[in-house]
XYZ file of C-alpha atoms in Angstrom:
710
model
C 154.746 116.194 -73.775
C 158.038 117.918 -74.575
C 158.956 118.599 -78.178
C 156.794 115.942 -79.752
C 154.385 116.806 -82.533
C 150.926 117.981 -81.540
C 148.473 116.309 -83.902
C 144.998 117.318 -85.019
C 144.194 114.342 -87.247
C 145.513 110.897 -88.125
C 144.232 109.117 -91.232
C 143.256 105.620 -90.107
C 143.804 104.232 -93.611
C 147.471 105.097 -94.123
C 148.640 106.683 -90.879
C 149.233 110.136 -92.370
C 149.344 112.906 -89.764
C 148.250 116.526 -89.694
C 149.585 118.735 -86.927
C 147.347 121.077 -84.989
C 149.320 124.072 -86.230
C 148.926 123.003 -89.860
C 145.190 122.558 -89.394
C 144.739 125.880 -87.565
C 146.720 127.851 -90.153
C 144.926 126.200 -93.094
C 141.532 126.701 -91.506
C 142.416 130.298 -90.629
C 143.275 131.141 -94.243
C 140.079 129.594 -95.577
C 137.879 131.214 -92.902
C 139.450 134.626 -93.559
C 138.573 134.322 -97.248
C 135.018 133.355 -96.318
C 134.698 136.383 -94.016
C 136.003 138.873 -96.581
C 132.635 139.631 -98.286
C 131.286 141.047 -95.005
C 134.521 142.681 -93.808
C 135.310 139.973 -91.270
C 138.589 138.500 -92.496
C 140.454 139.165 -89.258
C 137.668 138.052 -86.918
C 137.107 134.858 -88.931
C 140.853 134.171 -88.937
C 141.060 134.629 -85.162
C 138.076 132.358 -84.666
C 139.684 129.612 -86.743
C 143.107 129.936 -85.133
C 141.842 128.981 -81.677
C 138.925 126.652 -82.483
C 140.982 123.469 -81.903
C 143.384 124.832 -79.309
C 142.031 122.263 -76.837
C 143.666 119.551 -78.948
C 146.996 120.544 -77.402
C 145.963 118.644 -74.265
C 147.603 115.332 -73.452
C 144.146 113.754 -73.178
C 143.296 114.629 -76.787
C 146.653 113.421 -78.079
C 145.954 110.077 -76.381
C 142.453 110.115 -77.909
C 144.025 110.130 -81.386
C 145.742 106.874 -80.524
C 142.639 105.097 -79.264
C 142.042 106.808 -75.917
C 138.683 107.952 -74.583
C 136.831 110.860 -76.161
C 137.564 114.267 -74.736
C 136.011 117.715 -75.119
C 138.385 119.929 -77.100
C 135.980 122.770 -78.007
C 135.407 124.253 -74.552
C 139.061 125.246 -74.096
C 138.975 127.625 -77.058
C 135.618 129.040 -75.968
C 137.038 129.848 -72.531
C 140.211 131.337 -73.990
C 138.139 133.575 -76.278
C 136.343 135.091 -73.273
C 139.149 135.111 -70.696
C 142.091 136.111 -72.898
C 140.776 137.563 -76.169
C 137.784 139.187 -74.406
C 135.658 138.205 -77.388
C 132.341 136.478 -76.542
C 131.391 136.255 -80.227
C 134.361 134.013 -80.965
C 133.502 132.067 -77.814
C 130.033 131.220 -79.170
C 131.480 130.020 -82.477
C 134.270 127.910 -80.993
C 132.027 126.350 -78.336
C 129.596 125.240 -81.029
C 131.887 124.184 -83.849
C 130.919 120.526 -83.298
C 127.850 120.472 -81.062
C 126.087 123.466 -82.614
C 125.690 127.070 -81.523
C 124.537 126.934 -77.869
C 122.025 129.032 -75.968
C 123.729 131.679 -73.887
C 122.078 130.421 -70.674
C 122.525 132.385 -67.451
C 125.277 133.120 -64.960
C 123.795 130.638 -62.502
C 124.191 127.703 -64.924
C 126.620 125.106 -63.589
C 129.258 123.224 -65.563
C 126.905 120.347 -66.386
C 124.715 122.476 -68.676
C 125.318 122.845 -72.401
C 124.745 126.619 -72.413
C 127.648 128.949 -73.102
C 127.715 130.075 -69.468
C 127.804 126.428 -68.419
C 130.609 125.600 -70.856
C 132.659 128.523 -69.566
C 132.597 126.965 -66.083
C 133.724 123.498 -67.160
C 137.095 122.189 -66.072
C 139.186 121.538 -69.172
C 142.300 119.473 -69.738
C 145.586 121.368 -69.608
C 146.235 122.672 -73.113
C 149.048 125.104 -72.335
C 151.370 123.274 -74.744
C 149.941 125.543 -77.449
C 152.402 128.165 -76.198
C 155.248 126.090 -77.685
C 154.214 126.919 -81.246
C 151.183 129.202 -81.443
C 150.902 132.968 -81.088
C 147.368 133.919 -80.117
C 145.402 136.073 -82.582
C 143.556 139.254 -81.679
C 139.893 139.468 -80.751
C 137.167 142.110 -81.097
C 137.826 142.847 -84.770
C 134.224 143.383 -85.770
C 133.057 145.174 -88.929
C 131.148 148.441 -88.724
C 127.908 146.614 -89.488
C 128.164 144.869 -86.110
C 126.023 147.276 -84.100
C 124.610 147.125 -80.587
C 121.342 145.876 -82.111
C 120.910 142.358 -80.711
C 119.335 140.966 -83.881
C 122.259 142.283 -85.934
C 124.800 140.823 -83.519
C 123.217 137.350 -83.272
C 123.015 137.244 -87.070
C 126.697 138.176 -87.251
C 127.555 135.318 -84.884
C 125.763 132.923 -87.247
C 127.687 134.205 -90.269
C 131.040 134.060 -88.469
C 130.200 130.567 -87.217
C 129.514 129.543 -90.807
C 132.967 130.742 -91.887
C 134.579 128.695 -89.128
C 132.726 125.414 -89.581
C 132.899 125.399 -93.383
C 136.637 126.142 -93.285
C 137.131 123.464 -90.616
C 135.164 120.893 -92.627
C 136.976 121.701 -95.870
C 140.486 121.460 -94.448
C 139.658 118.245 -92.599
C 138.072 116.784 -95.732
C 141.081 117.850 -97.807
C 143.450 116.100 -95.382
C 141.346 112.950 -95.027
C 141.133 112.580 -98.819
C 144.889 113.206 -99.171
C 144.251 116.261 -101.314
C 141.833 114.537 -103.708
C 138.962 116.916 -102.972
C 139.130 119.779 -105.439
C 138.402 123.290 -104.238
C 135.850 124.853 -106.546
C 136.769 128.053 -108.368
C 134.203 129.644 -110.619
C 133.130 132.941 -112.091
C 129.565 134.093 -112.508
C 130.462 136.373 -115.444
C 130.253 133.775 -118.287
C 126.783 132.660 -117.194
C 125.187 135.849 -118.507
C 126.497 135.054 -121.982
C 125.165 131.505 -121.733
C 121.720 132.915 -120.925
C 121.874 135.355 -123.839
C 122.698 132.471 -126.181
C 119.751 130.496 -124.781
C 117.254 133.372 -125.129
C 118.469 134.524 -128.570
C 115.865 132.208 -130.149
C 113.189 134.475 -128.670
C 114.546 137.715 -130.153
C 111.986 137.709 -132.982
C 108.715 136.779 -131.251
C 105.722 135.989 -133.437
C 102.839 135.820 -130.975
C 101.586 138.637 -128.782
C 102.238 136.674 -125.583
C 105.856 136.072 -126.612
C 106.307 139.764 -127.394
C 104.950 140.589 -123.962
C 107.300 138.099 -122.276
C 110.229 139.731 -124.070
C 109.174 143.181 -122.860
C 108.930 141.910 -119.290
C 112.382 140.312 -119.500
C 113.934 143.399 -121.071
C 112.391 145.610 -118.400
C 113.896 143.422 -115.672
C 117.309 143.514 -117.360
C 117.145 147.303 -117.713
C 116.318 147.723 -114.017
C 119.259 145.526 -113.038
C 121.253 148.783 -113.081
C 119.393 149.932 -109.967
C 121.514 149.835 -106.784
C 121.462 146.624 -104.712
C 118.479 146.313 -102.410
C 114.941 144.947 -102.307
C 113.010 144.341 -105.524
C 109.563 143.012 -106.335
C 108.746 141.277 -109.600
C 104.981 140.972 -110.105
C 104.395 138.896 -113.222
C 101.199 136.982 -114.054
C 101.538 133.212 -114.455
C 102.808 132.439 -117.934
C 104.706 135.721 -118.128
C 108.120 134.084 -118.235
C 109.237 135.213 -114.790
C 111.706 132.340 -114.217
C 113.948 133.318 -117.143
C 113.297 137.032 -116.649
C 114.233 136.892 -112.970
C 117.455 134.935 -113.575
C 118.295 137.402 -116.372
C 117.865 140.287 -113.927
C 119.955 138.471 -111.330
C 122.887 137.760 -113.653
C 122.980 141.308 -115.055
C 122.700 142.769 -111.549
C 125.422 140.405 -110.301
C 127.697 141.407 -113.161
C 127.231 145.128 -112.578
C 127.657 144.985 -108.788
C 130.150 142.069 -108.572
C 127.841 139.688 -106.732
C 129.201 136.175 -106.208
C 126.240 133.906 -106.942
C 122.509 133.670 -107.567
C 120.368 131.782 -105.049
C 116.958 130.751 -106.358
C 114.523 129.917 -103.553
C 111.350 127.946 -104.311
C 108.581 127.174 -101.760
C 108.795 123.976 -99.779
C 105.520 122.741 -101.239
C 106.737 122.843 -104.812
C 109.048 120.782 -106.915
C 112.266 122.204 -108.255
C 113.239 119.576 -110.801
C 111.921 121.490 -113.831
C 113.726 124.669 -112.836
C 116.849 122.605 -112.182
C 116.560 120.994 -115.605
C 116.140 124.385 -117.271
C 119.068 125.946 -115.428
C 121.335 122.971 -116.136
C 120.402 123.150 -119.820
C 121.289 126.851 -119.910
C 124.307 127.033 -117.622
C 125.667 123.473 -117.449
C 125.122 121.011 -114.601
C 128.511 121.852 -113.066
C 127.331 125.418 -112.380
C 124.069 124.509 -110.624
C 123.455 122.984 -107.197
C 119.934 121.774 -106.454
C 119.629 121.397 -102.692
C 116.534 119.401 -101.751
C 117.152 118.280 -98.186
C 119.783 118.230 -95.465
C 121.016 115.238 -93.563
C 121.942 116.697 -90.181
C 124.695 115.524 -87.897
C 125.322 115.983 -84.209
C 129.105 115.869 -83.993
C 129.559 116.457 -80.274
C 129.839 112.701 -79.757
C 130.832 111.641 -83.262
C 134.147 111.132 -85.015
C 134.824 114.527 -86.574
C 136.478 112.826 -89.550
C 133.214 111.106 -90.523
C 132.727 111.626 -94.250
C 128.983 112.035 -93.851
C 129.082 115.218 -91.867
C 132.044 116.542 -93.849
C 129.796 116.257 -96.919
C 127.086 118.600 -95.595
C 125.991 121.131 -98.228
C 127.895 124.432 -98.480
C 126.453 125.996 -101.680
C 129.794 126.363 -103.468
C 128.389 127.014 -106.956
C 127.456 130.130 -108.960
C 123.774 129.154 -109.090
C 122.080 127.526 -106.105
C 118.538 126.206 -106.363
C 116.961 125.491 -102.994
C 113.725 125.499 -101.027
C 112.325 127.953 -98.510
C 112.683 125.242 -95.880
C 116.411 124.877 -96.508
C 117.039 128.595 -96.850
C 115.291 129.896 -93.747
C 115.807 126.915 -91.467
C 119.527 127.240 -92.185
C 119.476 130.962 -91.352
C 117.840 130.174 -88.003
C 119.555 126.817 -87.456
C 122.341 126.074 -84.983
C 123.942 122.850 -86.254
C 127.238 123.005 -88.059
C 125.924 120.809 -90.891
C 123.079 123.225 -91.673
C 124.954 126.482 -91.006
C 128.174 125.924 -92.956
C 126.577 127.337 -96.116
C 125.505 130.682 -94.607
C 128.625 132.707 -95.443
C 128.080 131.830 -99.108
C 124.788 133.753 -99.055
C 126.623 137.058 -98.575
C 127.118 139.143 -101.737
C 124.437 137.166 -103.575
C 121.327 137.928 -105.574
C 118.485 135.985 -103.938
C 115.301 135.292 -105.883
C 112.293 134.212 -103.825
C 110.073 132.526 -106.389
C 106.395 132.420 -105.422
C 107.102 134.803 -102.555
C 103.444 134.681 -101.537
C 104.203 131.244 -100.077
C 106.632 132.446 -97.433
C 105.487 130.649 -94.263
C 102.959 132.806 -92.404
C 103.823 131.672 -88.821
C 107.443 132.689 -89.522
C 106.786 135.672 -91.777
C 108.444 138.278 -89.545
C 111.617 136.186 -89.019
C 111.769 135.603 -92.782
C 111.358 139.307 -93.564
C 113.876 140.314 -90.877
C 116.491 137.893 -92.211
C 116.005 139.167 -95.771
C 116.407 142.735 -94.489
C 119.590 141.772 -92.649
C 121.105 140.107 -95.710
C 120.349 143.167 -97.825
C 121.527 145.797 -95.360
C 124.605 144.139 -93.825
C 125.706 141.331 -96.143
C 125.665 142.858 -99.608
C 122.676 140.947 -100.953
C 119.912 141.948 -103.317
C 116.575 140.179 -102.929
C 113.744 139.756 -105.437
C 110.203 138.877 -104.307
C 108.968 137.166 -107.448
C 105.291 136.194 -107.824
C 102.019 136.680 -109.641
C 100.360 137.470 -106.305
C 102.444 139.872 -104.201
C 101.800 139.070 -100.515
C 101.536 142.611 -99.077
C 104.887 142.468 -97.275
C 105.878 146.098 -97.778
C 104.462 147.192 -94.442
C 106.613 144.564 -92.683
C 109.749 145.651 -94.517
C 108.972 149.299 -93.799
C 109.164 148.613 -90.060
C 112.906 148.560 -90.660
C 113.882 152.248 -90.965
C 116.419 151.301 -93.639
C 113.541 150.595 -96.071
C 111.195 153.129 -97.642
C 108.821 152.859 -100.592
C 111.498 154.379 -102.790
C 113.893 151.590 -101.873
C 111.500 148.796 -102.870
C 111.677 148.655 -106.673
C 109.202 146.834 -108.936
C 110.835 145.208 -111.971
C 107.716 144.702 -114.112
C 105.831 147.797 -115.368
C 102.218 147.708 -114.243
C 100.866 147.992 -117.791
C 102.616 144.727 -118.674
C 101.310 142.789 -115.675
C 97.741 143.986 -116.349
C 97.806 143.220 -120.075
C 94.622 141.506 -121.319
C 96.792 138.804 -122.885
C 97.171 137.266 -119.434
C 93.382 136.796 -119.047
C 93.377 133.238 -120.391
C 90.879 131.363 -118.168
C 87.378 131.473 -116.745
C 86.886 130.612 -113.070
C 83.908 128.414 -112.202
C 82.897 127.597 -108.614
C 81.363 124.122 -108.477
C 80.424 123.720 -104.820
C 80.986 120.381 -103.064
C 82.512 117.477 -105.015
C 83.433 114.155 -103.438
C 86.174 111.897 -104.801
C 83.814 109.742 -106.872
C 82.303 112.819 -108.534
C 85.751 114.261 -109.204
C 87.010 111.038 -110.732
C 83.890 110.791 -112.918
C 84.406 114.337 -114.224
C 88.133 113.750 -114.846
C 87.515 110.505 -116.711
C 85.321 112.421 -119.190
C 88.154 114.787 -120.120
C 90.943 113.951 -122.549
C 93.483 116.196 -120.803
C 92.824 117.442 -117.281
C 94.672 118.415 -114.112
C 93.229 118.131 -110.603
C 95.037 119.660 -107.610
C 94.050 118.636 -104.076
C 95.215 119.608 -100.601
C 96.658 116.367 -99.250
C 98.676 113.422 -100.439
C 96.270 110.680 -99.406
C 93.463 112.176 -101.470
C 95.850 112.446 -104.430
C 96.706 108.744 -104.170
C 93.047 107.765 -103.722
C 91.910 109.805 -106.744
C 94.701 108.382 -108.879
C 93.415 104.901 -108.056
C 90.024 105.823 -109.558
C 91.466 106.876 -112.934
C 92.498 104.823 -115.949
C 96.065 103.984 -114.924
C 97.361 103.832 -118.509
C 96.749 107.520 -119.118
C 96.775 108.828 -115.539
C 99.630 110.339 -113.547
C 100.184 111.113 -109.879
C 102.510 113.753 -108.408
C 103.365 114.338 -104.754
C 106.338 114.670 -102.444
C 105.968 110.996 -101.547
C 107.739 110.385 -104.859
C 111.462 110.916 -105.321
C 112.580 113.946 -107.360
C 113.813 111.523 -110.037
C 110.425 109.813 -110.360
C 108.554 113.131 -110.375
C 110.896 114.329 -113.108
C 110.206 111.188 -115.148
C 106.448 111.588 -114.709
C 106.556 115.264 -115.681
C 108.530 114.510 -118.837
C 105.874 112.033 -119.942
C 103.082 114.473 -119.004
C 104.699 117.240 -121.067
C 105.127 114.917 -124.050
C 101.485 113.835 -123.940
C 100.191 117.389 -123.583
C 102.210 118.599 -126.574
C 101.235 115.644 -128.784
C 97.552 115.811 -127.835
C 97.498 112.351 -126.228
C 95.132 111.588 -123.320
C 96.612 112.767 -120.023
C 94.878 112.970 -116.643
C 96.934 114.182 -113.702
C 96.140 114.362 -110.010
C 98.626 116.283 -107.889
C 99.170 118.025 -104.599
C 99.978 121.743 -104.557
C 103.585 121.081 -105.523
C 102.678 121.450 -109.203
C 101.680 125.087 -108.702
C 105.213 126.491 -108.663
C 108.224 125.856 -110.851
C 106.338 123.684 -113.364
C 105.459 125.032 -116.814
C 102.665 122.817 -118.094
C 99.547 123.660 -120.070
C 96.203 121.878 -119.530
C 92.917 122.838 -121.210
C 90.931 122.111 -118.002
C 91.979 122.404 -114.334
C 90.202 121.401 -111.125
C 91.394 122.992 -107.871
C 90.240 122.078 -104.377
C 89.424 125.279 -102.464
C 92.604 126.701 -100.946
C 94.229 130.082 -100.476
C 93.659 132.586 -103.265
C 97.332 132.470 -104.219
C 97.086 128.706 -104.789
C 93.913 129.099 -106.843
C 95.573 131.709 -109.073
C 98.704 129.564 -109.373
C 96.566 126.576 -110.367
C 94.957 128.739 -113.037
C 98.448 129.350 -114.385
C 98.544 125.669 -115.447
C 95.428 126.188 -117.607
C 95.632 127.534 -121.197
C 99.118 128.790 -120.336
C 100.047 129.472 -123.967
C 96.680 131.003 -124.857
C 95.881 128.401 -127.512
C 92.199 128.287 -126.534
C 89.671 130.956 -125.683
C 89.270 131.998 -122.050
C 85.609 130.927 -122.222
C 86.584 127.321 -123.010
C 89.494 127.190 -120.533
C 87.762 126.497 -117.244
C 89.363 126.473 -113.813
C 86.908 124.578 -111.597
C 87.189 125.528 -107.916
C 85.432 123.104 -105.580
C 84.889 122.277 -101.920
C 85.759 118.793 -100.675
C 84.286 116.492 -98.061
C 87.814 115.630 -96.894
C 89.112 116.971 -93.600
C 90.772 120.321 -94.218
C 94.157 120.811 -92.513
C 93.935 123.476 -89.816
C 96.661 125.536 -91.436
C 94.498 125.880 -94.566
C 91.196 126.934 -92.992
C 92.102 130.601 -92.604
C 93.517 130.727 -96.140
C 90.271 129.337 -97.526
C 88.168 131.775 -95.481
C 90.314 134.702 -96.645
C 89.992 133.536 -100.255
C 86.199 133.340 -100.021
C 86.142 136.784 -98.365
C 88.138 138.358 -101.218
C 86.332 136.511 -104.025
C 82.981 137.693 -102.630
C 84.148 141.296 -103.145
C 85.730 140.970 -106.595
C 84.548 139.055 -109.643
C 88.052 138.222 -110.892
C 90.173 136.218 -108.402
C 93.414 137.178 -110.163
C 92.829 140.943 -110.119
C 95.365 143.011 -108.122
C 92.544 144.335 -105.923
C 91.319 140.834 -105.042
C 94.834 139.598 -104.301
C 95.638 142.627 -102.135
C 92.368 142.194 -100.210
C 93.106 138.500 -99.682
C 96.588 138.982 -98.223
C 95.688 141.968 -96.059
C 92.677 140.135 -94.628
C 94.650 136.900 -94.109
C 97.808 138.402 -92.607
C 96.601 141.389 -90.658
C 93.008 140.469 -89.721
C 92.613 136.668 -89.498
C 96.204 135.983 -88.444
C 97.149 139.272 -86.831
C 100.690 140.607 -86.746
C 101.402 138.887 -83.408
C 100.952 135.541 -85.149
C 103.446 136.309 -87.915
C 106.149 135.227 -85.471
C 104.033 132.741 -83.586
C 107.025 130.878 -82.127
C 108.792 134.028 -80.825
C 111.842 133.336 -82.982
C 113.011 136.952 -82.972
C 112.760 137.135 -79.175
C 114.856 133.969 -78.737
C 117.430 135.201 -81.241
C 117.810 138.521 -79.469
C 118.409 136.605 -76.231
C 121.213 134.665 -78.008
C 119.296 131.422 -77.560
C 120.516 129.785 -80.745
C 119.410 126.247 -79.933
C 115.941 127.280 -78.762
C 115.418 129.353 -81.907
C 116.578 126.467 -84.083
C 114.369 123.950 -82.283
C 111.363 126.251 -82.749
C 111.896 127.187 -86.400
C 110.339 124.423 -88.486
C 108.456 125.572 -91.581
C 107.069 122.057 -91.928
C 105.327 121.586 -88.613
C 107.310 118.565 -87.510
C 110.805 117.158 -87.692
C 111.618 115.641 -91.077
C 113.777 112.645 -91.911
C 115.105 111.414 -95.244
C 114.567 108.014 -96.821
C 116.854 107.071 -99.716
C 115.209 104.782 -102.292
C 117.551 102.182 -103.851
C 117.222 101.439 -107.574
C 119.319 99.894 -110.322
C 120.929 103.245 -111.172
C 122.144 104.155 -107.679
C 123.456 100.801 -106.426
C 127.064 102.020 -106.143
C 126.018 105.228 -104.348
C 123.882 103.308 -101.853
C 126.733 100.868 -101.197
C 129.171 103.748 -100.717
C 126.741 105.424 -98.332
C 126.354 102.247 -96.268
C 130.083 101.500 -96.154
C 131.783 104.873 -95.932
C 129.340 107.759 -96.112
C 129.217 110.234 -99.003
C 131.112 113.212 -100.315
C 129.212 116.354 -101.297
C 128.978 115.409 -104.961
C 127.608 111.911 -104.346
C 125.208 113.249 -101.706
C 123.866 115.733 -104.248
C 123.340 112.893 -106.739
C 121.620 110.639 -104.213
C 119.257 113.477 -103.255
C 117.395 112.775 -106.519
C 116.393 109.400 -105.051
C 115.272 110.636 -101.641
C 112.010 111.432 -99.864
C 111.452 113.562 -96.770
C 108.830 112.310 -94.313
C 107.897 113.271 -90.734
C 110.350 111.765 -88.254
C 107.603 109.977 -86.295
C 106.663 108.142 -89.511
C 110.339 107.496 -90.271
C 110.905 105.931 -86.837
C 107.838 103.705 -87.244
C 109.184 102.461 -90.591
C 112.534 101.753 -88.916
C 110.723 99.872 -86.131
C 108.805 97.803 -88.683
C 112.037 96.925 -90.488
C 111.029 98.767 -93.672
C 113.867 101.303 -93.369
C 117.489 100.894 -92.288
C 118.492 103.891 -90.149
C 121.907 105.206 -91.204
C 122.054 108.659 -89.578
C 120.207 110.802 -87.048
C 117.547 111.773 -89.584
C 118.230 109.531 -92.575
C 117.898 105.931 -93.681
C 117.717 103.561 -96.643
C 114.535 101.800 -97.761
C 114.746 98.047 -97.122
C 111.231 97.003 -98.122
C 110.760 97.734 -101.863
C 107.074 96.781 -101.658
C 106.138 100.082 -99.975
C 107.551 102.275 -102.752
C 106.017 102.602 -106.200
C 107.615 104.855 -108.796
C 104.181 106.123 -109.918
C 102.571 106.785 -106.530
C 105.558 107.075 -104.224
C 105.979 105.847 -100.669
C 102.987 104.054 -99.166
C 102.954 104.406 -95.397
C 99.931 102.223 -94.692
C 98.747 102.632 -91.108
C 101.620 105.062 -90.406
C 100.089 107.586 -92.759
C 98.376 110.014 -90.377
C 97.938 113.044 -92.636
C 98.985 116.419 -91.286
C 100.420 118.037 -94.366
C 99.400 119.364 -97.755
C 102.571 118.744 -99.747
């Protein structure tokens, strides 16, 4: 090819060109900056400098001008092993479009997608790189990269994240002709914004407000403790959301952490916390990440705006779900992994930590340990019902009791002020009986274990004063419903709400009466936190009714219910520390057993460097999920942009407020019926407006085989 330019990208709109060397150098600089927080600048730079070296082939240059598609990733993966002698870089480069591969075995042939198979593939001649590129060095690992296989596979994931995010950003920057702004922010001013917000509470009048202030001040004072693992055991209504973010910002300021990541369980809604954080810190400083649209780019145009827009958590405060957080840490796709490097040097708050997924509890604990010990993170397990995880953390010799610090003094968490309800066990209640009891109350909340029952119960209530909440509704419509519920509760208007368990976390509402279908003890206590929250009524009049149902109970709930009944039989008060401790120890270490806390052998697959197998097996929600975007009069331009061109990160974040996640088998049936237009591998746009109602959400009709409790 002589002295001609070697190109990485051509903009189809205006013919602008980016050379391979320009792209490699730009990507190398960005990746090096991403690797700096975990001492991997040089390794990340080397990874980036060879990731597209296969584009120097004549076949790829022809591809840019309309030729057939050609594999350009394998060349760099082979060079990393054969020349740089660096298998870690080889993993990252091989997977920078198709996803981190399994290592495979030496007997794999060149038709397999494993790393061993890729290393045997015949690649196009790319030796023209020698005309303009000096190869970087390999094997420049930080001291934290030990011979421990879990440590090393985790390091590969973090390095991979640096590469793919840098690659995406430089490509996006070129394709937009420099119109994409790189975000620069500081976490320091956010502490002052929080102090301004909480200054109105500096002279509390009620005893409960005084207690909340003491809890917050205690957390702030303990922010001086060295980075590590913290617990924050605060009864419901104790103000733990603001107290925990106050701790995080003070801790981040003292120890120069880069961001705060606030993780809420998958079966909760995060809109209220998002609204609070945006009010305090400004919307530009908060990312709320509900769901990922994933992309397989092995056979896709790498310039596609949709996959370039995948979330990368480039904000000082990130609000996300347990599903997003942990499935990204154990994922293998570039679209889900690009954010990982931004977790390093963060303060991570796990709100409602008792809801960490039991079948994946050991992988979750091990990843938290890794982030603390090797990636500069501090983690806070924040809950009213601590889930007895210390013995799992203590299996790591780097953790001892002294290194797990509680932020809330015990005398505060046990204060009598938090005893605001009376539990009453009602036995079996069918839907008709429940509806009859609810219709007699002026203001009442009922929480059930599945979405179909929630919809059915809602249909039995007076629609004018009744509300329904579930994950079949978009975040925007849930937010609207919650605003009206809050207004009615404060003004004393009639308000009857039926909800799934999502209302039990991240939602500060106050009902005089609550009904809760029998569930795990943690859910029962959380439900009680929505009753007499502000202590306006006596505990004797504030009843939390716990009842059995004649509905089928999801298998994943049976053991939780049995453990709850076991603990409640021993202790009169379900929310006592002794009852909660008994519940979790019986559930986790007797009914489940430690072998079932990693029931899919995730750790074993990771330590074998089987990245794809681990990713395929790690699904907190027990099935693949797909996203349906719901058109409305306010998002017409976003929907049109999505159909025509794809989205950038900002517009994708906005459209997430009008999205619903459903099991993929249901999604595909809706596509088959013509109700949904499929636009990506796991995403589509609703075509049939008759199956979505803003009050009850998506109606799946005969597709609605219930497996879940969200």
